């Protein structure tokens, strides 16, 4: 048992995430989020889920095959994601069209892709939370919605063409 933690609702990151989630819901969107980097990833993805966002990263106790098959239609990597998964995301360069899965250890898998990969967009991925480094997301095509004052978190809105909002999906 752990005690002495301040309520998550008091964190500036929670407030920023919650504001974005509520704005999306008011607009009829159920966006997916990615977490990239941070202390002991995939905990950042799990933190997003705790804070009310639908995260593609984090912990999935049951394989989400219908979700992963949309990213891997030929099922090339199915043995890597057909498992309990502590899921981390690693960014490819923006113009890289590949999507790859890897297994760094038995209970985890990594998703490697560009944050603007069309398959991620089709799932409804609209936001990325990064830890510490802005990297390629600092380009003008991305909108920084939040920069942490208490910790080096950043929330980025991904660029979408008009009418290309991604499909609404049930939570992973």
mmCIF file with all atom_site columns, N, CA, C and O in Angstrom, residues 30-77:
data_model
loop_
_atom_site.group_PDB
_atom_site.id
_atom_site.type_symbol
_atom_site.label_atom_id
_atom_site.label_alt_id
_atom_site.label_comp_id
_atom_site.label_asym_id
_atom_site.label_entity_id
_atom_site.label_seq_id
_atom_site.pdbx_PDB_ins_code
_atom_site.Cartn_x
_atom_site.Cartn_y
_atom_site.Cartn_z
_atom_site.occupancy
_atom_site.B_iso_or_equiv
_atom_site.pdbx_formal_charge
_atom_site.auth_seq_id
_atom_site.auth_comp_id
_atom_site.auth_asym_id
_atom_site.auth_atom_id
_atom_site.pdbx_PDB_model_num
ATOM 1   N N  . UNK A 1 30 ? -13.219 10.809  -30.224 1.00 0.00 ? 30 UNK A N  1
ATOM 2   C CA . UNK A 1 30 ? -12.623 9.920   -29.210 1.00 0.00 ? 30 UNK A CA 1
ATOM 3   C C  . UNK A 1 30 ? -11.198 9.651   -29.658 1.00 0.00 ? 30 UNK A C  1
ATOM 4   O O  . UNK A 1 30 ? -10.893 8.615   -30.238 1.00 0.00 ? 30 UNK A O  1
ATOM 5   N N  . UNK A 1 31 ? -10.344 10.602  -29.431 1.00 0.00 ? 31 UNK A N  1
ATOM 6   C CA . UNK A 1 31 ? -8.971  10.532  -29.914 1.00 0.00 ? 31 UNK A CA 1
ATOM 7   C C  . UNK A 1 31 ? -8.140  9.523   -29.148 1.00 0.00 ? 31 UNK A C  1
ATOM 8   O O  . UNK A 1 31 ? -8.384  9.259   -27.979 1.00 0.00 ? 31 UNK A O  1
ATOM 9   N N  . UNK A 1 32 ? -7.138  9.006   -29.835 1.00 0.00 ? 32 UNK A N  1
ATOM 10  C CA . UNK A 1 32 ? -6.112  8.187   -29.202 1.00 0.00 ? 32 UNK A CA 1
ATOM 11  C C  . UNK A 1 32 ? -4.872  9.033   -28.987 1.00 0.00 ? 32 UNK A C  1
ATOM 12  O O  . UNK A 1 32 ? -4.618  9.974   -29.744 1.00 0.00 ? 32 UNK A O  1
ATOM 13  N N  . UNK A 1 33 ? -4.116  8.696   -27.955 1.00 0.00 ? 33 UNK A N  1
ATOM 14  C CA . UNK A 1 33 ? -2.893  9.397   -27.605 1.00 0.00 ? 33 UNK A CA 1
ATOM 15  C C  . UNK A 1 33 ? -1.732  8.413   -27.660 1.00 0.00 ? 33 UNK A C  1
ATOM 16  O O  . UNK A 1 33 ? -1.899  7.219   -27.422 1.00 0.00 ? 33 UNK A O  1
ATOM 17  N N  . UNK A 1 34 ? -0.552  8.955   -27.928 1.00 0.00 ? 34 UNK A N  1
ATOM 18  C CA . UNK A 1 34 ? 0.696   8.204   -27.835 1.00 0.00 ? 34 UNK A CA 1
ATOM 19  C C  . UNK A 1 34 ? 1.552   8.854   -26.761 1.00 0.00 ? 34 UNK A C  1
ATOM 20  O O  . UNK A 1 34 ? 1.512   10.069  -26.591 1.00 0.00 ? 34 UNK A O  1
ATOM 21  N N  . UNK A 1 35 ? 2.311   8.044   -26.064 1.00 0.00 ? 35 UNK A N  1
ATOM 22  C CA . UNK A 1 35 ? 3.318   8.558   -25.131 1.00 0.00 ? 35 UNK A CA 1
ATOM 23  C C  . UNK A 1 35 ? 4.670   8.169   -25.682 1.00 0.00 ? 35 UNK A C  1
ATOM 24  O O  . UNK A 1 35 ? 4.869   7.043   -26.122 1.00 0.00 ? 35 UNK A O  1
ATOM 25  N N  . UNK A 1 36 ? 5.580   9.108   -25.675 1.00 0.00 ? 36 UNK A N  1
ATOM 26  C CA . UNK A 1 36 ? 6.898   8.860   -26.239 1.00 0.00 ? 36 UNK A CA 1
ATOM 27  C C  . UNK A 1 36 ? 7.961   9.322   -25.257 1.00 0.00 ? 36 UNK A C  1
ATOM 28  O O  . UNK A 1 36 ? 7.984   10.481  -24.854 1.00 0.00 ? 36 UNK A O  1
ATOM 29  N N  . UNK A 1 37 ? 8.819   8.383   -24.876 1.00 0.00 ? 37 UNK A N  1
ATOM 30  C CA . UNK A 1 37 ? 9.888   8.712   -23.934 1.00 0.00 ? 37 UNK A CA 1
ATOM 31  C C  . UNK A 1 37 ? 9.374   8.743   -22.513 1.00 0.00 ? 37 UNK A C  1
ATOM 32  O O  . UNK A 1 37 ? 8.317   8.243   -22.204 1.00 0.00 ? 37 UNK A O  1
ATOM 33  N N  . UNK A 1 38 ? 10.133  9.333   -21.667 1.00 0.00 ? 38 UNK A N  1
ATOM 34  C CA . UNK A 1 38 ? 9.709   9.475   -20.291 1.00 0.00 ? 38 UNK A CA 1
ATOM 35  C C  . UNK A 1 38 ? 10.298  8.418   -19.386 1.00 0.00 ? 38 UNK A C  1
ATOM 36  O O  . UNK A 1 38 ? 10.883  7.442   -19.847 1.00 0.00 ? 38 UNK A O  1
ATOM 37  N N  . UNK A 1 39 ? 10.132  8.651   -18.110 1.00 0.00 ? 39 UNK A N  1
ATOM 38  C CA . UNK A 1 39 ? 10.695  7.712   -17.147 1.00 0.00 ? 39 UNK A CA 1
ATOM 39  C C  . UNK A 1 39 ? 10.021  6.353   -17.265 1.00 0.00 ? 39 UNK A C  1
ATOM 40  O O  . UNK A 1 39 ? 8.813   6.246   -17.167 1.00 0.00 ? 39 UNK A O  1
ATOM 41  N N  . UNK A 1 40 ? 10.806  5.379   -17.495 1.00 0.00 ? 40 UNK A N  1
ATOM 42  C CA . UNK A 1 40 ? 10.381  3.981   -17.574 1.00 0.00 ? 40 UNK A CA 1
ATOM 43  C C  . UNK A 1 40 ? 9.116   3.800   -18.385 1.00 0.00 ? 40 UNK A C  1
ATOM 44  O O  . UNK A 1 40 ? 8.112   3.331   -17.902 1.00 0.00 ? 40 UNK A O  1
ATOM 45  N N  . UNK A 1 41 ? 9.174   4.194   -19.644 1.00 0.00 ? 41 UNK A N  1
ATOM 46  C CA . UNK A 1 41 ? 8.080   3.916   -20.570 1.00 0.00 ? 41 UNK A CA 1
ATOM 47  C C  . UNK A 1 41 ? 7.789   2.428   -20.460 1.00 0.00 ? 41 UNK A C  1
ATOM 48  O O  . UNK A 1 41 ? 8.731   1.672   -20.327 1.00 0.00 ? 41 UNK A O  1
ATOM 49  N N  . UNK A 1 42 ? 6.613   1.898   -20.406 1.00 0.00 ? 42 UNK A N  1
ATOM 50  C CA . UNK A 1 42 ? 5.351   2.458   -20.849 1.00 0.00 ? 42 UNK A CA 1
ATOM 51  C C  . UNK A 1 42 ? 4.518   3.100   -19.743 1.00 0.00 ? 42 UNK A C  1
ATOM 52  O O  . UNK A 1 42 ? 3.326   3.302   -19.911 1.00 0.00 ? 42 UNK A O  1
ATOM 53  N N  . UNK A 1 43 ? 5.112   3.420   -18.618 1.00 0.00 ? 43 UNK A N  1
ATOM 54  C CA . UNK A 1 43 ? 4.330   4.010   -17.546 1.00 0.00 ? 43 UNK A CA 1
ATOM 55  C C  . UNK A 1 43 ? 3.680   5.323   -17.957 1.00 0.00 ? 43 UNK A C  1
ATOM 56  O O  . UNK A 1 43 ? 2.598   5.646   -17.494 1.00 0.00 ? 43 UNK A O  1
ATOM 57  N N  . UNK A 1 44 ? 4.304   6.082   -18.832 1.00 0.00 ? 44 UNK A N  1
ATOM 58  C CA . UNK A 1 44 ? 3.709   7.327   -19.292 1.00 0.00 ? 44 UNK A CA 1
ATOM 59  C C  . UNK A 1 44 ? 2.399   7.061   -20.041 1.00 0.00 ? 44 UNK A C  1
ATOM 60  O O  . UNK A 1 44 ? 1.422   7.779   -19.868 1.00 0.00 ? 44 UNK A O  1
ATOM 61  N N  . UNK A 1 45 ? 2.357   5.998   -20.837 1.00 0.00 ? 45 UNK A N  1
ATOM 62  C CA . UNK A 1 45 ? 1.110   5.633   -21.514 1.00 0.00 ? 45 UNK A CA 1
ATOM 63  C C  . UNK A 1 45 ? 0.029   5.232   -20.528 1.00 0.00 ? 45 UNK A C  1
ATOM 64  O O  . UNK A 1 45 ? -1.144  5.571   -20.690 1.00 0.00 ? 45 UNK A O  1
ATOM 65  N N  . UNK A 1 46 ? 0.404   4.538   -19.479 1.00 0.00 ? 46 UNK A N  1
ATOM 66  C CA . UNK A 1 46 ? -0.551  4.155   -18.437 1.00 0.00 ? 46 UNK A CA 1
ATOM 67  C C  . UNK A 1 46 ? -1.026  5.394   -17.696 1.00 0.00 ? 46 UNK A C  1
ATOM 68  O O  . UNK A 1 46 ? -2.207  5.520   -17.370 1.00 0.00 ? 46 UNK A O  1
ATOM 69  N N  . UNK A 1 47 ? -0.121  6.325   -17.457 1.00 0.00 ? 47 UNK A N  1
ATOM 70  C CA . UNK A 1 47 ? -0.482  7.576   -16.801 1.00 0.00 ? 47 UNK A CA 1
ATOM 71  C C  . UNK A 1 47 ? -1.528  8.327   -17.627 1.00 0.00 ? 47 UNK A C  1
ATOM 72  O O  . UNK A 1 47 ? -2.485  8.878   -17.082 1.00 0.00 ? 47 UNK A O  1
ATOM 73  N N  . UNK A 1 48 ? -1.385  8.325   -18.944 1.00 0.00 ? 48 UNK A N  1
ATOM 74  C CA . UNK A 1 48 ? -2.381  8.965   -19.806 1.00 0.00 ? 48 UNK A CA 1
ATOM 75  C C  . UNK A 1 48 ? -3.754  8.345   -19.590 1.00 0.00 ? 48 UNK A C  1
ATOM 76  O O  . UNK A 1 48 ? -4.757  9.053   -19.490 1.00 0.00 ? 48 UNK A O  1
ATOM 77  N N  . UNK A 1 49 ? -3.805  7.020   -19.518 1.00 0.00 ? 49 UNK A N  1
ATOM 78  C CA . UNK A 1 49 ? -5.077  6.331   -19.303 1.00 0.00 ? 49 UNK A CA 1
ATOM 79  C C  . UNK A 1 49 ? -5.682  6.694   -17.948 1.00 0.00 ? 49 UNK A C  1
ATOM 80  O O  . UNK A 1 49 ? -6.883  6.925   -17.841 1.00 0.00 ? 49 UNK A O  1
ATOM 81  N N  . UNK A 1 50 ? -4.851  6.739   -16.933 1.00 0.00 ? 50 UNK A N  1
ATOM 82  C CA . UNK A 1 50 ? -5.324  7.116   -15.592 1.00 0.00 ? 50 UNK A CA 1
ATOM 83  C C  . UNK A 1 50 ? -5.899  8.522   -15.608 1.00 0.00 ? 50 UNK A C  1
ATOM 84  O O  . UNK A 1 50 ? -6.854  8.824   -14.912 1.00 0.00 ? 50 UNK A O  1
ATOM 85  N N  . UNK A 1 51 ? -5.331  9.378   -16.441 1.00 0.00 ? 51 UNK A N  1
ATOM 86  C CA . UNK A 1 51 ? -5.761  10.774  -16.500 1.00 0.00 ? 51 UNK A CA 1
ATOM 87  C C  . UNK A 1 51 ? -6.925  11.009  -17.459 1.00 0.00 ? 51 UNK A C  1
ATOM 88  O O  . UNK A 1 51 ? -7.313  12.136  -17.709 1.00 0.00 ? 51 UNK A O  1
ATOM 89  N N  . UNK A 1 52 ? -7.481  9.942   -18.033 1.00 0.00 ? 52 UNK A N  1
ATOM 90  C CA . UNK A 1 52 ? -8.692  10.061  -18.832 1.00 0.00 ? 52 UNK A CA 1
ATOM 91  C C  . UNK A 1 52 ? -8.515  10.022  -20.331 1.00 0.00 ? 52 UNK A C  1
ATOM 92  O O  . UNK A 1 52 ? -9.489  10.082  -21.072 1.00 0.00 ? 52 UNK A O  1
ATOM 93  N N  . UNK A 1 53 ? -7.278  9.943   -20.817 1.00 0.00 ? 53 UNK A N  1
ATOM 94  C CA . UNK A 1 53 ? -7.045  9.870   -22.260 1.00 0.00 ? 53 UNK A CA 1
ATOM 95  C C  . UNK A 1 53 ? -7.044  8.408   -22.702 1.00 0.00 ? 53 UNK A C  1
ATOM 96  O O  . UNK A 1 53 ? -6.722  7.515   -21.926 1.00 0.00 ? 53 UNK A O  1
ATOM 97  N N  . UNK A 1 54 ? -7.397  8.158   -23.933 1.00 0.00 ? 54 UNK A N  1
ATOM 98  C CA . UNK A 1 54 ? -7.335  6.813   -24.506 1.00 0.00 ? 54 UNK A CA 1
ATOM 99  C C  . UNK A 1 54 ? -5.952  6.642   -25.109 1.00 0.00 ? 54 UNK A C  1
ATOM 100 O O  . UNK A 1 54 ? -5.646  7.243   -26.132 1.00 0.00 ? 54 UNK A O  1
ATOM 101 N N  . UNK A 1 55 ? -5.137  5.852   -24.478 1.00 0.00 ? 55 UNK A N  1
ATOM 102 C CA . UNK A 1 55 ? -3.746  5.726   -24.891 1.00 0.00 ? 55 UNK A CA 1
ATOM 103 C C  . UNK A 1 55 ? -3.495  4.443   -25.659 1.00 0.00 ? 55 UNK A C  1
ATOM 104 O O  . UNK A 1 55 ? -3.935  3.368   -25.257 1.00 0.00 ? 55 UNK A O  1
ATOM 105 N N  . UNK A 1 56 ? -2.753  4.572   -26.757 1.00 0.00 ? 56 UNK A N  1
ATOM 106 C CA . UNK A 1 56 ? -2.337  3.410   -27.528 1.00 0.00 ? 56 UNK A CA 1
ATOM 107 C C  . UNK A 1 56 ? -1.173  2.703   -26.835 1.00 0.00 ? 56 UNK A C  1
ATOM 108 O O  . UNK A 1 56 ? -0.937  1.529   -27.048 1.00 0.00 ? 56 UNK A O  1
ATOM 109 N N  . UNK A 1 57 ? -0.459  3.437   -26.011 1.00 0.00 ? 57 UNK A N  1
ATOM 110 C CA . UNK A 1 57 ? 0.674   2.887   -25.269 1.00 0.00 ? 57 UNK A CA 1
ATOM 111 C C  . UNK A 1 57 ? 0.258   2.659   -23.824 1.00 0.00 ? 57 UNK A C  1
ATOM 112 O O  . UNK A 1 57 ? -0.828  3.038   -23.406 1.00 0.00 ? 57 UNK A O  1
ATOM 113 N N  . UNK A 1 58 ? 1.116   2.015   -23.058 1.00 0.00 ? 58 UNK A N  1
ATOM 114 C CA . UNK A 1 58 ? 0.797   1.706   -21.668 1.00 0.00 ? 58 UNK A CA 1
ATOM 115 C C  . UNK A 1 58 ? 0.718   0.203   -21.495 1.00 0.00 ? 58 UNK A C  1
ATOM 116 O O  . UNK A 1 58 ? 1.482   -0.541  -22.099 1.00 0.00 ? 58 UNK A O  1
ATOM 117 N N  . UNK A 1 59 ? -0.245  -0.258  -20.699 1.00 0.00 ? 59 UNK A N  1
ATOM 118 C CA . UNK A 1 59 ? -0.390  -1.686  -20.423 1.00 0.00 ? 59 UNK A CA 1
ATOM 119 C C  . UNK A 1 59 ? -1.716  -2.183  -20.984 1.00 0.00 ? 59 UNK A C  1
ATOM 120 O O  . UNK A 1 59 ? -2.755  -1.585  -20.729 1.00 0.00 ? 59 UNK A O  1
ATOM 121 N N  . UNK A 1 60 ? -1.657  -3.253  -21.766 1.00 0.00 ? 60 UNK A N  1
ATOM 122 C CA . UNK A 1 60 ? -2.863  -3.942  -22.237 1.00 0.00 ? 60 UNK A CA 1
ATOM 123 C C  . UNK A 1 60 ? -2.787  -5.376  -21.733 1.00 0.00 ? 60 UNK A C  1
ATOM 124 O O  . UNK A 1 60 ? -1.871  -6.116  -22.087 1.00 0.00 ? 60 UNK A O  1
ATOM 125 N N  . UNK A 1 61 ? -3.739  -5.731  -20.887 1.00 0.00 ? 61 UNK A N  1
ATOM 126 C CA . UNK A 1 61 ? -3.722  -7.065  -20.287 1.00 0.00 ? 61 UNK A CA 1
ATOM 127 C C  . UNK A 1 61 ? -4.135  -8.146  -21.282 1.00 0.00 ? 61 UNK A C  1
ATOM 128 O O  . UNK A 1 61 ? -3.660  -9.264  -21.216 1.00 0.00 ? 61 UNK A O  1
ATOM 129 N N  . UNK A 1 62 ? -5.037  -7.805  -22.189 1.00 0.00 ? 62 UNK A N  1
ATOM 130 C CA . UNK A 1 62 ? -5.489  -8.744  -23.214 1.00 0.00 ? 62 UNK A CA 1
ATOM 131 C C  . UNK A 1 62 ? -5.061  -8.211  -24.576 1.00 0.00 ? 62 UNK A C  1
ATOM 132 O O  . UNK A 1 62 ? -5.179  -7.019  -24.833 1.00 0.00 ? 62 UNK A O  1
ATOM 133 N N  . UNK A 1 63 ? -4.599  -9.067  -25.457 1.00 0.00 ? 63 UNK A N  1
ATOM 134 C CA . UNK A 1 63 ? -4.180  -8.605  -26.783 1.00 0.00 ? 63 UNK A CA 1
ATOM 135 C C  . UNK A 1 63 ? -5.325  -7.905  -27.513 1.00 0.00 ? 63 UNK A C  1
ATOM 136 O O  . UNK A 1 63 ? -6.451  -8.406  -27.538 1.00 0.00 ? 63 UNK A O  1
ATOM 137 N N  . UNK A 1 64 ? -5.035  -6.765  -28.079 1.00 0.00 ? 64 UNK A N  1
ATOM 138 C CA . UNK A 1 64 ? -6.019  -5.993  -28.837 1.00 0.00 ? 64 UNK A CA 1
ATOM 139 C C  . UNK A 1 64 ? -5.800  -6.248  -30.325 1.00 0.00 ? 64 UNK A C  1
ATOM 140 O O  . UNK A 1 64 ? -5.388  -5.365  -31.076 1.00 0.00 ? 64 UNK A O  1
ATOM 141 N N  . UNK A 1 65 ? -6.072  -7.479  -30.742 1.00 0.00 ? 65 UNK A N  1
ATOM 142 C CA . UNK A 1 65 ? -5.732  -7.883  -32.104 1.00 0.00 ? 65 UNK A CA 1
ATOM 143 C C  . UNK A 1 65 ? -6.421  -7.054  -33.175 1.00 0.00 ? 65 UNK A C  1
ATOM 144 O O  . UNK A 1 65 ? -5.800  -6.709  -34.179 1.00 0.00 ? 65 UNK A O  1
ATOM 145 N N  . UNK A 1 66 ? -7.684  -6.709  -32.980 1.00 0.00 ? 66 UNK A N  1
ATOM 146 C CA . UNK A 1 66 ? -8.362  -5.916  -34.016 1.00 0.00 ? 66 UNK A CA 1
ATOM 147 C C  . UNK A 1 66 ? -7.695  -4.555  -34.173 1.00 0.00 ? 66 UNK A C  1
ATOM 148 O O  . UNK A 1 66 ? -7.623  -4.023  -35.284 1.00 0.00 ? 66 UNK A O  1
ATOM 149 N N  . UNK A 1 67 ? -7.183  -4.012  -33.120 1.00 0.00 ? 67 UNK A N  1
ATOM 150 C CA . UNK A 1 67 ? -6.462  -2.745  -33.172 1.00 0.00 ? 67 UNK A CA 1
ATOM 151 C C  . UNK A 1 67 ? -5.114  -2.909  -33.878 1.00 0.00 ? 67 UNK A C  1
ATOM 152 O O  . UNK A 1 67 ? -4.799  -2.195  -34.827 1.00 0.00 ? 67 UNK A O  1
ATOM 153 N N  . UNK A 1 68 ? -4.332  -3.882  -33.435 1.00 0.00 ? 68 UNK A N  1
ATOM 154 C CA . UNK A 1 68 ? -2.989  -4.072  -33.985 1.00 0.00 ? 68 UNK A CA 1
ATOM 155 C C  . UNK A 1 68 ? -3.028  -4.544  -35.434 1.00 0.00 ? 68 UNK A C  1
ATOM 156 O O  . UNK A 1 68 ? -2.152  -4.219  -36.226 1.00 0.00 ? 68 UNK A O  1
ATOM 157 N N  . UNK A 1 69 ? -4.055  -5.303  -35.823 1.00 0.00 ? 69 UNK A N  1
ATOM 158 C CA . UNK A 1 69 ? -4.172  -5.741  -37.215 1.00 0.00 ? 69 UNK A CA 1
ATOM 159 C C  . UNK A 1 69 ? -4.359  -4.557  -38.160 1.00 0.00 ? 69 UNK A C  1
ATOM 160 O O  . UNK A 1 69 ? -3.974  -4.629  -39.325 1.00 0.00 ? 69 UNK A O  1
ATOM 161 N N  . UNK A 1 70 ? -4.938  -3.470  -37.671 1.00 0.00 ? 70 UNK A N  1
ATOM 162 C CA . UNK A 1 70 ? -5.072  -2.281  -38.525 1.00 0.00 ? 70 UNK A CA 1
ATOM 163 C C  . UNK A 1 70 ? -3.717  -1.644  -38.808 1.00 0.00 ? 70 UNK A C  1
ATOM 164 O O  . UNK A 1 70 ? -3.537  -0.998  -39.827 1.00 0.00 ? 70 UNK A O  1
ATOM 165 N N  . UNK A 1 71 ? -2.777  -1.815  -37.888 1.00 0.00 ? 71 UNK A N  1
ATOM 166 C CA . UNK A 1 71 ? -1.426  -1.296  -38.108 1.00 0.00 ? 71 UNK A CA 1
ATOM 167 C C  . UNK A 1 71 ? -0.550  -2.319  -38.828 1.00 0.00 ? 71 UNK A C  1
ATOM 168 O O  . UNK A 1 71 ? 0.458   -1.959  -39.431 1.00 0.00 ? 71 UNK A O  1
ATOM 169 N N  . UNK A 1 72 ? -0.923  -3.589  -38.732 1.00 0.00 ? 72 UNK A N  1
ATOM 170 C CA . UNK A 1 72 ? -0.148  -4.688  -39.319 1.00 0.00 ? 72 UNK A CA 1
ATOM 171 C C  . UNK A 1 72 ? -1.094  -5.602  -40.103 1.00 0.00 ? 72 UNK A C  1
ATOM 172 O O  . UNK A 1 72 ? -1.370  -6.725  -39.696 1.00 0.00 ? 72 UNK A O  1
ATOM 173 N N  . UNK A 1 73 ? -1.643  -5.103  -41.230 1.00 0.00 ? 73 UNK A N  1
ATOM 174 C CA . UNK A 1 73 ? -2.660  -5.876  -41.953 1.00 0.00 ? 73 UNK A CA 1
ATOM 175 C C  . UNK A 1 73 ? -2.174  -7.231  -42.468 1.00 0.00 ? 73 UNK A C  1
ATOM 176 O O  . UNK A 1 73 ? -2.975  -8.141  -42.645 1.00 0.00 ? 73 UNK A O  1
ATOM 177 N N  . UNK A 1 74 ? -0.887  -7.387  -42.706 1.00 0.00 ? 74 UNK A N  1
ATOM 178 C CA . UNK A 1 74 ? -0.366  -8.679  -43.169 1.00 0.00 ? 74 UNK A CA 1
ATOM 179 C C  . UNK A 1 74 ? -0.051  -9.609  -41.992 1.00 0.00 ? 74 UNK A C  1
ATOM 180 O O  . UNK A 1 74 ? 0.350   -10.748 -42.202 1.00 0.00 ? 74 UNK A O  1
ATOM 181 N N  . UNK A 1 75 ? -0.205  -9.098  -40.790 1.00 0.00 ? 75 UNK A N  1
ATOM 182 C CA . UNK A 1 75 ? 0.026   -9.851  -39.539 1.00 0.00 ? 75 UNK A CA 1
ATOM 183 C C  . UNK A 1 75 ? 1.462   -10.356 -39.414 1.00 0.00 ? 75 UNK A C  1
ATOM 184 O O  . UNK A 1 75 ? 1.722   -11.362 -38.760 1.00 0.00 ? 75 UNK A O  1
ATOM 185 N N  . UNK A 1 76 ? 2.360   -9.636  -40.003 1.00 0.00 ? 76 UNK A N  1
ATOM 186 C CA . UNK A 1 76 ? 3.784   -9.981  -39.959 1.00 0.00 ? 76 UNK A CA 1
ATOM 187 C C  . UNK A 1 76 ? 4.302   -10.043 -38.530 1.00 0.00 ? 76 UNK A C  1
ATOM 188 O O  . UNK A 1 76 ? 5.112   -10.907 -38.189 1.00 0.00 ? 76 UNK A O  1
ATOM 189 N N  . UNK A 1 77 ? 3.825   -9.140  -37.689 1.00 0.00 ? 77 UNK A N  1
ATOM 190 C CA . UNK A 1 77 ? 4.348   -9.022  -36.320 1.00 0.00 ? 77 UNK A CA 1
ATOM 191 C C  . UNK A 1 77 ? 3.390   -9.580  -35.260 1.00 0.00 ? 77 UNK A C  1
ATOM 192 O O  . UNK A 1 77 ? 3.575   -9.337  -34.068 1.00 0.00 ? 77 UNK A O  1
#
